[in-house]
Amino acid sequence: GVIKLETDNTLLNDVIVTQSIGKTRVTPVAMSNVDQATIDLKLGQQEFPEILKTTPGVYTNKQGGGYGDAETRMRGFKSQWVAVTVNGVPVNDMENGNVYWSNWAGLSDVTSNIQTQRGLGASILSTPSIGGTIAITTRTLDVDRGGSLWYGMGNDGMNQYGFKLSTGVMKNGWAVTVLGAHRWGDGYIQGTAYSGYNWFFNVSKRINEKHEISLTGMGAPQTHDQRDNLYGGLTVEGWQGVRNYMGDESPYRYNPIYGYDNEGRERTSKRNVYHKPQFTLRHMWQIDNTSSWATSVYASISSGYGYNGQGRTSTMRNWWNGANSGQLSTKFRRPDGTFDYGAIQDMNAESTTGSNMVMSKSNNSHQWYGLVSNYKKFWDMKNGDRLAVTGGVDFRYYVGDHNNEIIDLYDGEYYMDDADRASVNPKDNAAAADPNWKYEHLGVGDIVYRDFKGYTLQEGIYGQMEYTMLDKKLNLVLSGAVSNTAYWRDDHFYYDDEHSKSKKVNFWGGQIKGGANYNIDRHNNVFFNVGYISRAPFFKNAFAAYNTSNVLNENAVNEKTFSAEIGYGFSSRIFALTLNAYYTKWLDRAIMRSGTMQATEDRYVLNLQGIDARHMGVELDFTFKPATWFELNGMLSLGNWEWVSDATGYYYNSIGQP
C-alpha cells in the first residue's frame, strides 16, 4: 500500500551543519556518531571529549588531571591537526591549532550529535584537517518545550547545579533555549581545585517557508589549578620518590607543584583562568526545491591567563618545575613531598638585588571574527541520477594579544629583568643601543619577557561536486579548496613604535580529495577516499622566535599530506559493522621547541623543518542490538605511526639570530 509521510516539524535543515555531517552508506569516509541520549547516559562527570573514547581511532585522556585539561588525538594526530567544529564553525586556535576543552565545558548539556570523521573527513572548510574532524551540533529548533533543574555531587568535593529552559517552536515561529550551570570541586589530583560556569542561549526564528535565522551564544568562564605535566618522563627512581610521599594513597594523585607558603596558604605554580565566549548568527535560505544558501557570521572575544614562573637565570626558572630530567625536583621540597613556596619567600626576602623568582601570568587574549557562507544546488537527471554542487567562502581574522605580567614578588622588594635587548635592533631602537639596557626595579603589574600581538588573516574558497547514480547505489564525491594564510606581529616590548610591526608573510594552501561509496545491496557497502592537502604552518613556525622577535623563519614551508582509505560496511536490523584501513603520509611537518642556552642564559627557539611521518592502520567497530533494551558496542583500532625522516633546523636566540 501507500504510506503517506507528513512534513517534518523542522522545515529547514541547517545547511551549514548538515554539510559538515556525513551520511552512512552515502559519504565515503570512516565515521562514528554519538547522539544526545548516549551523552546523557554515559558522560557523567567526565570531560566532554571523553565520550569519544569508544569510537575507533580516537584516543582521549585527562592529561594532567586538571579540570578541562583533557586531550584528544585521532589516528595518532594531536588536536592541532584534528578539526573541531561547532555548528559548522571552526574552533581550533588560529595560532597553534589547539582546542582547550575547558572553554567548551557547557557543550555536553546542549549537544544533539557528535560525529567523528577519521582521516580526510566530510567537512567543507578551506583549511582542512589531517587527522580527522570532530563535528559537534547543538540543538536549535528541534528542542521540545520544557526545562529541567539539576544538582549533582561526586568524589573530592565535586558539586554542580544548573538549569535548562526551552520554549520549543512557538506559533509565531520563535524558539528560545537558555542554559546556566556551575561546577566546582577540589579535584582528584592534589592541588587541582576548580570552579567553572557554563552558559548557553539560542534564539531562532522561522521567518517563513524559505528563511530562518538563529543566534547562538555560549561560554564557560573557569578557574582551575593544574598539575605539572611530568608523568610521561619520570624514571623508576622518580616514581619511587612519589610513592614514598604518597604512602597508602595512589601515587597518580601526586602533584609536585602543590604546596604551601610561610602563611600556610595553598599555592601552585600552574593555574589557568579563561573565558572564551562565542557568538554565531546564522541565516538559512531555502531558495527553491533544488537550492539553498546558508551563511554564518561568528565572533569570539576571549580573555584569560595561565601562571608562568619567572627567574633571573634559566636555573631559577627551572626551579618552578616539579621535575627535571626524569627526577623529582628537590630544590623546594618539604619532607611531606609538598612544594615549599615559603623557601622562595625566604630566598627573595634575603636577597639584596630583589626577587630571584617571581610569578607572572601569561596573558593570552584574542579577538576572532569569521564568516562561512555556502550555496548548494542539485539537479535530478532524466535517468534518475542526481548531481549536487556546493561552493562557498571561508574568511577568518584573528588578533592574539600576548604578554607576561608580574603578579607576585614572593616577598622580594622588586624584580630585575636581565634579558639582553641591546642587540635586538640597535639601529631601529635608540633605547636598545645601551649594552646594559634592562628593566630594573619592576613590581606587580609590570610586563616581563614579552608583549606583542599576533595577527592571522585567512581567506579561502571551496567547492564540492557529488554525483549519485545507479538507483542510489553509487555515490561519487570530489571536492577542493584554495586558501591564503597571512601572519604578522606587532611587538612593543623589544621594538620602538616606529619599527614594531614585522613583515607580513603569506602561505598559499589547497586541497583536493575525492571518494566513492557503492551499496552492493541493502546490507553491504564499500567505500574509498583519497586526497592531497597543503596547509600553512602554524604562526609560531613562521617566525624565528615568535615570542620575542619579528624576524621571519625563512625555512618555513607548508605541511603536505597524502591520504588514502578503503572500507567495508554491513548493516541490518540487529547488527552493523564497519571495517576500514588507512594510509597517510605526512610531509614537511615543523616542530618548535623553546628553552634556555645554559652558557648565555638566553632563551632560544628550535625550529625543525622537513619532518616526515607515516600513519597507517586498521579500524573496526560494530553494534549488536537484538532487542530494544539491549545494545552491545565494540571497536578495535590498530595503528602504526612512525617518523620516517631525519630533521634539520636552527636554534634561534631571543632576537632571531640562528
XYZ file of C-alpha atoms in Angstrom:
658
model
C 0.000 0.000 0.000
C 0.866 3.684 0.211
C 2.276 5.171 3.412
C 1.847 8.947 3.441
C 4.619 10.838 5.244
C 3.910 14.152 6.942
C 6.311 17.070 6.548
C 8.967 17.111 9.255
C 8.491 19.643 12.033
C 11.807 21.269 11.145
C 11.020 22.910 7.823
C 14.578 23.975 7.058
C 17.638 21.920 7.756
C 20.664 23.849 8.971
C 22.554 23.631 5.702
C 25.912 24.623 7.144
C 25.649 21.933 9.804
C 24.413 19.152 7.548
C 27.182 19.807 5.059
C 29.658 19.052 7.821
C 27.893 15.803 8.730
C 28.450 12.598 6.775
C 25.716 10.087 5.966
C 26.022 6.341 6.414
C 26.130 4.351 3.147
C 26.447 7.649 1.242
C 29.512 9.641 2.364
C 32.769 7.771 1.566
C 34.573 8.379 4.878
C 35.045 6.412 8.098
C 32.812 7.989 10.728
C 31.038 7.367 14.019
C 28.094 9.135 15.663
C 27.339 9.863 19.308
C 23.806 11.097 19.936
C 22.291 13.117 22.773
C 20.908 10.055 24.554
C 24.350 8.439 24.676
C 25.925 11.633 26.004
C 23.295 11.934 28.747
C 23.692 8.284 29.718
C 27.452 7.792 29.637
C 29.295 11.108 30.042
C 28.655 11.701 33.750
C 31.440 13.854 35.213
C 33.969 13.018 32.519
C 35.484 15.674 30.291
C 33.390 16.335 27.200
C 35.750 14.685 24.649
C 35.977 11.512 26.754
C 32.611 10.419 25.367
C 34.519 9.769 22.130
C 36.981 7.272 23.565
C 34.859 4.290 22.488
C 34.927 5.359 18.820
C 37.646 3.889 16.569
C 40.867 5.798 16.040
C 40.170 8.290 18.840
C 42.344 8.482 21.952
C 41.464 10.734 24.902
C 42.943 11.144 28.346
C 42.835 13.578 31.243
C 46.422 14.738 30.628
C 47.486 16.405 33.904
C 44.153 15.673 35.550
C 43.034 19.292 35.936
C 39.549 20.500 35.056
C 39.184 20.801 31.280
C 42.749 19.642 30.544
C 41.725 16.540 28.591
C 43.460 15.961 25.264
C 42.175 14.244 22.145
C 44.095 12.526 19.363
C 42.804 10.896 16.213
C 44.811 8.301 14.292
C 47.891 9.453 16.169
C 47.458 13.156 15.342
C 47.282 15.669 18.177
C 44.335 18.057 18.465
C 46.204 20.709 16.458
C 45.684 18.549 13.372
C 42.129 17.437 14.179
C 39.488 19.931 13.066
C 36.770 20.662 15.629
C 33.621 22.457 14.509
C 30.546 23.587 16.437
C 27.551 24.024 14.128
C 29.940 24.149 11.186
C 32.095 26.921 12.726
C 35.798 26.089 13.331
C 37.047 26.421 16.921
C 40.730 25.336 16.697
C 43.025 28.126 17.864
C 44.127 30.223 14.894
C 47.751 30.470 16.069
C 48.555 26.955 17.231
C 45.551 24.779 16.316
C 44.877 23.682 19.905
C 41.432 23.008 21.336
C 41.115 23.787 25.043
C 38.130 21.785 26.234
C 37.785 23.816 29.434
C 36.465 26.594 27.165
C 33.678 24.323 25.898
C 32.576 22.597 29.105
C 28.919 23.537 28.584
C 28.575 21.695 25.282
C 27.697 18.405 26.946
C 24.337 19.820 28.040
C 23.244 21.200 24.662
C 24.803 18.884 22.065
C 22.387 16.931 19.872
C 25.041 14.965 17.967
C 28.811 14.434 17.723
C 30.273 12.898 14.613
C 33.896 11.832 14.329
C 35.199 11.680 10.768
C 38.564 9.955 10.631
C 41.068 10.996 8.008
C 40.047 13.403 5.248
C 36.521 13.815 6.586
C 33.380 15.284 5.042
C 33.590 18.795 6.486
C 33.761 21.542 3.885
C 36.188 24.257 5.001
C 39.018 25.992 3.184
C 41.587 24.791 5.747
C 41.242 21.041 6.198
C 42.223 18.651 8.944
C 44.902 15.996 8.618
C 43.952 13.515 11.322
C 40.187 13.881 11.218
C 37.204 16.013 12.188
C 35.012 16.249 15.285
C 31.731 17.849 14.160
C 29.516 18.989 17.065
C 25.906 20.022 16.503
C 23.929 21.869 19.189
C 20.167 21.887 19.482
C 18.061 24.692 17.999
C 14.511 24.376 16.654
C 14.400 20.665 17.407
C 14.276 21.253 21.165
C 10.985 20.342 22.808
C 9.230 22.797 25.076
C 10.108 22.342 28.730
C 13.017 22.557 31.101
C 14.993 20.926 33.840
C 16.834 21.681 37.061
C 19.624 19.513 38.374
C 22.079 19.107 41.184
C 24.920 16.611 41.307
C 27.704 15.690 43.669
C 30.693 13.384 43.492
C 34.057 12.493 44.925
C 36.675 15.024 46.047
C 34.202 17.810 46.757
C 32.610 17.889 43.321
C 29.301 19.768 43.187
C 27.237 21.074 40.323
C 23.857 22.617 39.690
C 22.162 24.053 36.646
C 19.025 24.733 34.690
C 17.845 24.469 31.090
C 14.688 26.012 29.654
C 13.239 25.927 26.151
C 10.098 27.352 24.616
C 10.073 24.943 21.678
C 8.865 26.359 18.368
C 6.081 28.791 19.217
C 3.170 29.719 16.941
C 4.939 32.908 15.894
C 7.953 30.897 14.691
C 10.279 31.877 17.531
C 12.186 29.372 19.672
C 14.385 30.196 22.671
C 16.670 27.922 24.685
C 18.798 29.031 27.651
C 21.133 27.125 29.955
C 23.190 28.014 33.004
C 25.315 25.809 35.241
C 28.067 25.902 37.851
C 30.521 23.171 38.787
C 33.238 23.229 41.437
C 35.394 20.871 43.440
C 38.788 20.005 44.909
C 39.926 17.739 42.070
C 41.071 14.125 42.220
C 44.714 15.202 41.789
C 46.351 17.101 44.646
C 46.039 20.858 44.300
C 43.685 20.909 41.298
C 40.698 22.794 42.706
C 38.390 24.258 40.099
C 35.308 26.383 39.585
C 33.567 26.664 36.235
C 30.375 28.248 34.947
C 28.553 27.346 31.727
C 26.102 29.485 29.818
C 24.336 28.937 26.526
C 21.479 30.507 24.609
C 19.888 30.042 21.228
C 17.246 32.291 19.718
C 15.804 31.036 16.444
C 13.128 32.458 14.184
C 11.404 30.671 11.338
C 10.521 33.727 9.250
C 8.620 31.864 6.550
C 8.906 28.743 4.436
C 12.161 29.976 2.904
C 14.054 31.819 5.635
C 15.274 31.001 9.099
C 17.685 32.880 11.363
C 19.411 31.700 14.501
C 21.606 33.429 17.097
C 23.688 31.210 19.366
C 25.964 32.234 22.215
C 27.970 30.078 24.590
C 30.783 30.362 27.071
C 32.405 28.664 30.045
C 34.344 31.015 32.357
C 36.531 28.896 34.599
C 39.448 28.835 37.006
C 41.376 25.647 37.657
C 44.698 24.682 39.167
C 46.829 22.223 37.241
C 49.470 19.570 37.750
C 52.982 19.751 36.400
C 52.929 17.514 33.318
C 55.721 15.136 34.290
C 54.235 11.667 34.397
C 55.418 10.613 30.983
C 59.043 11.303 31.855
C 59.683 10.095 35.392
C 62.366 7.471 35.841
C 61.981 4.477 38.156
C 63.754 6.472 40.871
C 61.427 9.397 40.282
C 58.380 7.175 40.687
C 59.801 5.716 43.864
C 60.055 9.218 45.296
C 56.387 9.790 44.501
C 55.375 6.547 46.228
C 57.385 7.484 49.314
C 55.485 10.753 49.600
C 52.016 9.303 48.962
C 52.195 6.325 51.304
C 48.980 4.315 51.045
C 47.344 6.766 48.642
C 47.511 6.350 44.888
C 50.787 7.785 43.522
C 48.876 9.023 40.484
C 47.233 11.686 42.649
C 50.580 13.309 43.472
C 51.173 16.866 42.298
C 54.805 18.008 42.673
C 53.967 21.735 42.438
C 51.255 21.706 45.083
C 52.377 23.236 48.370
C 52.172 25.996 50.966
C 53.795 29.356 51.712
C 55.001 30.739 55.036
C 51.493 31.904 55.914
C 50.080 28.404 55.415
C 48.192 29.313 52.252
C 47.835 26.734 49.478
C 49.959 27.616 46.458
C 50.550 26.437 42.913
C 52.730 27.496 40.004
C 50.184 26.362 37.393
C 46.752 27.969 37.268
C 44.520 28.573 34.281
C 41.831 31.259 34.160
C 39.916 31.738 30.929
C 36.648 32.725 29.295
C 36.086 32.265 25.574
C 32.531 33.287 24.650
C 31.462 32.646 21.067
C 28.505 34.112 19.212
C 27.179 32.888 15.881
C 24.466 34.492 13.745
C 23.235 32.076 11.105
C 20.852 32.644 8.202
C 19.392 29.810 6.121
C 17.622 30.461 2.837
C 15.762 27.704 1.022
C 15.785 29.385 -2.383
C 13.671 26.703 -4.043
C 13.253 22.936 -4.006
C 16.713 22.417 -5.503
C 18.920 25.128 -3.989
C 19.795 26.693 -0.661
C 22.173 29.262 0.742
C 23.482 29.355 4.323
C 25.702 31.933 5.997
C 27.224 32.061 9.478
C 28.906 35.131 10.920
C 30.717 34.476 14.187
C 32.821 36.277 16.765
C 34.844 35.220 19.783
C 36.420 37.745 22.158
C 38.327 35.907 24.863
C 40.444 36.804 27.864
C 42.480 34.769 30.310
C 45.875 33.667 31.502
C 48.000 30.874 32.862
C 50.663 31.094 35.561
C 54.226 31.374 34.283
C 57.099 31.343 36.788
C 59.954 33.750 36.049
C 63.544 33.745 37.303
C 66.660 35.827 36.814
C 68.534 32.832 35.398
C 67.473 29.733 33.498
C 68.292 27.636 36.552
C 65.957 29.723 38.680
C 63.200 29.468 36.085
C 63.569 25.686 36.169
C 63.168 25.705 39.942
C 59.453 26.313 39.419
C 59.169 22.880 37.781
C 58.153 19.801 39.692
C 60.658 17.549 37.943
C 63.805 17.791 35.839
C 65.405 15.107 33.667
C 63.045 12.426 34.947
C 63.719 13.151 38.623
C 61.534 14.961 41.120
C 62.938 18.378 41.914
C 64.200 18.543 45.489
C 65.160 22.223 45.498
C 61.998 23.340 47.302
C 60.648 20.025 48.557
C 59.259 19.634 52.060
C 59.566 16.309 53.931
C 55.900 15.526 53.196
C 56.520 15.960 49.453
C 54.718 19.269 49.018
C 56.386 22.190 47.256
C 57.916 24.715 49.656
C 56.824 28.130 48.433
C 57.892 29.558 51.763
C 61.518 28.822 50.851
C 61.123 31.039 47.784
C 59.768 33.795 50.019
C 62.758 33.458 52.352
C 65.268 33.489 49.472
C 63.737 36.618 47.929
C 63.466 38.432 51.269
C 67.168 37.857 51.972
C 68.304 38.938 48.500
C 69.972 42.352 48.149
C 69.117 42.574 44.434
C 65.383 41.986 44.599
C 63.440 38.809 43.923
C 65.260 35.936 42.283
C 61.972 34.195 41.420
C 58.587 35.803 40.775
C 55.268 34.633 39.436
C 53.753 36.138 36.314
C 50.547 35.464 34.497
C 50.913 34.712 30.826
C 48.037 36.684 29.323
C 46.669 35.242 26.104
C 43.573 37.015 24.874
C 42.174 37.148 21.387
C 39.596 38.646 19.067
C 38.376 36.328 16.331
C 35.883 37.192 13.607
C 34.803 34.923 10.786
C 32.303 34.182 8.047
C 31.355 30.864 6.463
C 28.912 31.032 3.569
C 27.947 28.361 1.066
C 25.489 27.725 -1.728
C 24.131 24.310 -2.690
C 22.302 23.291 -5.834
C 21.224 19.889 -7.151
C 19.786 18.595 -10.393
C 17.748 15.422 -10.938
C 18.691 13.746 -14.200
C 16.253 12.045 -16.563
C 17.783 8.654 -15.819
C 17.242 9.084 -12.081
C 20.777 10.208 -11.238
C 21.381 13.333 -9.156
C 24.168 15.942 -9.328
C 24.749 18.237 -6.335
C 27.210 21.153 -6.329
C 28.316 23.117 -3.273
C 30.522 26.198 -3.213
C 31.439 28.705 -0.562
C 33.833 31.088 1.137
C 35.631 30.905 4.469
C 37.039 34.146 5.964
C 38.808 34.458 9.319
C 40.554 37.362 11.077
C 42.336 36.817 14.382
C 44.314 39.041 16.764
C 46.093 37.373 19.690
C 47.345 39.633 22.492
C 50.232 38.104 24.471
C 52.201 39.445 27.422
C 53.552 38.343 30.792
C 52.545 40.402 33.820
C 54.159 40.113 37.265
C 51.535 39.198 39.881
C 53.614 38.136 42.905
C 57.131 39.133 44.020
C 57.156 36.387 46.680
C 58.317 38.780 49.428
C 61.034 40.441 47.349
C 61.183 44.238 47.042
C 61.397 44.350 43.233
C 62.410 42.274 40.226
C 65.201 42.880 37.719
C 64.645 41.536 34.208
C 68.135 40.658 32.985
C 67.152 39.794 29.411
C 69.604 41.354 26.951
C 67.781 43.512 24.419
C 70.753 45.598 23.307
C 71.216 43.746 20.031
C 67.578 43.250 19.084
C 67.804 46.072 16.579
C 70.118 48.881 17.791
C 69.738 50.868 14.589
C 65.973 50.992 14.967
C 65.746 51.388 18.713
C 67.808 54.031 20.449
C 66.961 52.689 23.896
C 68.377 49.304 22.933
C 71.730 50.767 21.877
C 72.849 50.783 25.518
C 74.551 47.373 26.057
C 73.438 47.423 29.696
C 69.801 48.103 28.857
C 67.436 46.113 31.020
C 64.306 46.611 33.055
C 65.132 47.313 36.690
C 63.031 47.574 39.847
C 59.930 46.013 38.373
C 56.888 45.409 40.542
C 53.466 43.812 40.468
C 51.667 44.798 37.259
C 54.848 45.338 35.220
C 55.453 43.422 31.987
C 58.325 40.959 31.531
C 59.615 38.683 28.756
C 57.100 39.531 26.020
C 54.411 41.971 24.905
C 53.175 41.530 21.353
C 50.118 40.992 19.194
C 49.954 38.229 16.627
C 47.767 38.695 13.560
C 46.288 35.994 11.360
C 44.215 36.644 8.258
C 42.821 33.747 6.285
C 40.602 33.725 3.234
C 39.582 30.715 1.209
C 37.137 29.306 -1.281
C 35.965 25.729 -1.594
C 33.718 23.625 -3.743
C 32.313 20.134 -3.903
C 30.575 18.060 -6.550
C 28.556 14.981 -5.614
C 27.032 12.587 -8.137
C 24.571 9.836 -7.166
C 23.763 7.218 -9.767
C 22.561 3.679 -10.442
C 19.434 3.997 -8.316
C 21.396 5.464 -5.364
C 23.835 2.578 -5.285
C 26.891 4.602 -6.292
C 27.824 7.976 -4.792
C 30.854 9.907 -6.107
C 32.323 12.936 -4.329
C 35.033 15.353 -5.481
C 35.984 18.498 -3.548
C 38.734 21.079 -3.491
C 39.756 24.326 -1.821
C 42.291 27.134 -2.095
C 43.273 29.383 0.805
C 45.781 32.040 1.781
C 47.025 32.500 5.344
C 48.877 35.667 6.338
C 50.814 36.208 9.592
C 52.433 39.272 11.119
C 53.499 40.570 14.557
C 53.301 43.898 16.374
C 55.868 43.964 19.205
C 56.187 46.921 21.593
C 58.465 45.196 24.079
C 61.587 44.641 22.003
C 60.934 47.333 19.366
C 60.021 51.000 19.354
C 56.702 52.175 17.928
C 58.187 53.016 14.535
C 59.543 49.510 13.956
C 57.113 47.411 15.987
C 55.396 45.691 13.053
C 57.009 42.773 11.290
C 56.768 41.951 7.630
C 53.667 40.082 6.566
C 54.267 36.515 5.386
C 51.746 34.650 3.206
C 51.255 30.921 2.760
C 49.051 29.680 -0.059
C 47.490 26.293 0.503
C 44.962 23.985 -1.011
C 43.392 20.572 -1.000
C 41.787 18.123 -3.343
C 40.014 14.995 -2.217
C 37.582 12.516 -3.675
C 35.924 9.235 -2.954
C 33.135 6.839 -3.777
C 30.625 4.715 -1.884
C 28.944 1.722 -3.533
C 25.983 -0.009 -1.920
C 26.271 -3.620 -3.040
C 22.827 -4.443 -1.657
C 20.607 -3.335 1.202
C 23.120 -4.669 3.755
C 26.628 -4.332 2.277
C 28.598 -1.338 1.039
C 32.213 -0.484 0.211
C 33.904 2.917 0.042
C 37.247 4.566 -0.595
C 38.701 8.077 -0.477
C 41.968 9.695 -1.465
C 43.284 13.230 -1.119
C 46.215 15.619 -1.050
C 46.477 18.602 1.325
C 48.874 21.528 1.513
C 48.283 23.773 4.513
C 50.090 26.705 6.094
C 52.416 26.123 9.063
C 51.298 27.452 12.414
C 52.009 31.027 13.495
C 54.836 30.005 15.815
C 56.661 28.217 12.988
C 56.521 31.279 10.729
C 58.867 33.307 12.976
C 62.393 32.582 14.137
C 61.500 33.287 17.795
C 57.825 34.100 17.763
C 57.551 35.293 21.399
C 60.413 37.785 21.207
C 61.363 38.621 17.618
C 59.890 39.928 14.365
C 62.470 38.007 12.324
C 60.780 35.614 9.911
C 61.698 31.952 9.737
C 62.909 31.798 6.156
C 62.734 27.986 6.137
C 59.012 27.768 6.937
C 57.008 25.903 4.281
C 53.564 24.343 4.008
C 52.833 20.958 5.528
C 51.745 18.375 2.942
C 49.647 15.284 3.413
C 48.678 12.415 1.148
C 45.967 10.105 2.450
C 44.078 7.083 1.144
C 41.478 4.858 2.754
C 39.302 1.877 1.898
C 36.409 0.454 3.889
C 33.548 -2.020 4.097
C 30.218 -1.686 5.901
C 27.412 -4.059 6.840
C 24.089 -3.048 8.336
C 20.935 -4.930 9.254
C 18.130 -4.591 11.737
C 20.130 -6.039 14.630
C 23.773 -5.782 13.585
C 26.017 -3.136 11.984
C 29.752 -3.251 11.287
C 32.374 -1.021 9.668
C 35.908 -2.128 8.780
C 38.409 0.262 7.202
C 42.141 0.632 6.562
C 44.036 3.899 6.035
C 47.426 5.166 4.903
C 48.608 8.737 5.499
C 51.983 10.242 4.530
C 52.745 13.491 6.361
C 55.460 15.645 4.777
C 57.331 18.780 5.890
C 55.929 18.930 9.375
C 57.523 21.626 11.537
C 58.294 21.285 15.243
C 59.072 24.192 17.541
C 60.683 23.812 20.963
C 61.907 26.503 23.355
C 64.371 26.545 26.219
C 67.407 28.386 27.559
C 71.043 28.330 26.459
C 72.939 27.348 29.595
C 76.117 29.206 28.619
C 74.472 32.549 27.821
C 71.211 32.313 29.823
C 69.490 33.443 26.589
C 66.164 31.911 25.680
C 66.144 30.036 22.393
C 63.662 28.629 19.910
C 64.395 25.444 17.968
C 62.653 25.325 14.596
C 62.921 21.897 12.966
C 61.818 21.541 9.345
C 61.263 18.777 6.832
C 59.970 16.138 9.221
C 58.070 13.290 7.560
C 55.794 10.721 9.189
C 53.724 7.739 8.103
C 50.427 6.885 9.784
C 48.703 3.659 8.810
C 46.247 1.353 10.492
C 43.056 -0.687 10.598
C 39.822 0.187 12.430
C 36.756 -1.892 13.254
C 33.544 -1.025 15.070
C 30.218 -2.810 15.455
C 26.812 -2.527 17.105
C 24.667 -5.521 18.091
C 21.082 -4.758 19.121
C 18.931 -7.888 19.257
C 16.265 -6.162 21.363
C 15.192 -2.607 22.144
C 16.500 -2.958 25.699
C 19.920 -4.418 24.853
C 22.786 -2.950 22.849
C 26.388 -4.123 22.593
C 29.063 -1.908 21.053
C 32.663 -2.756 20.300
C 35.660 -1.318 18.491
C 39.259 -2.155 17.659
C 41.975 0.208 16.425
C 45.421 -0.926 15.314
C 47.805 1.856 14.289
C 51.422 2.051 13.186
C 52.649 5.657 13.312
C 56.327 6.351 12.655
C 58.704 9.194 11.892
C 60.350 8.299 8.587
C 62.943 11.065 8.147
C 65.620 12.932 9.981
C 65.058 16.588 10.848
C 67.142 19.705 10.336
C 66.757 23.188 11.698
C 68.264 26.112 13.557
C 68.411 27.233 17.145
C 67.315 30.884 17.153
C 68.163 33.120 20.094
C 65.682 35.625 21.536
C 66.495 38.212 18.868
C 66.006 35.826 15.984
C 69.634 35.072 15.170
C 70.368 31.464 14.044
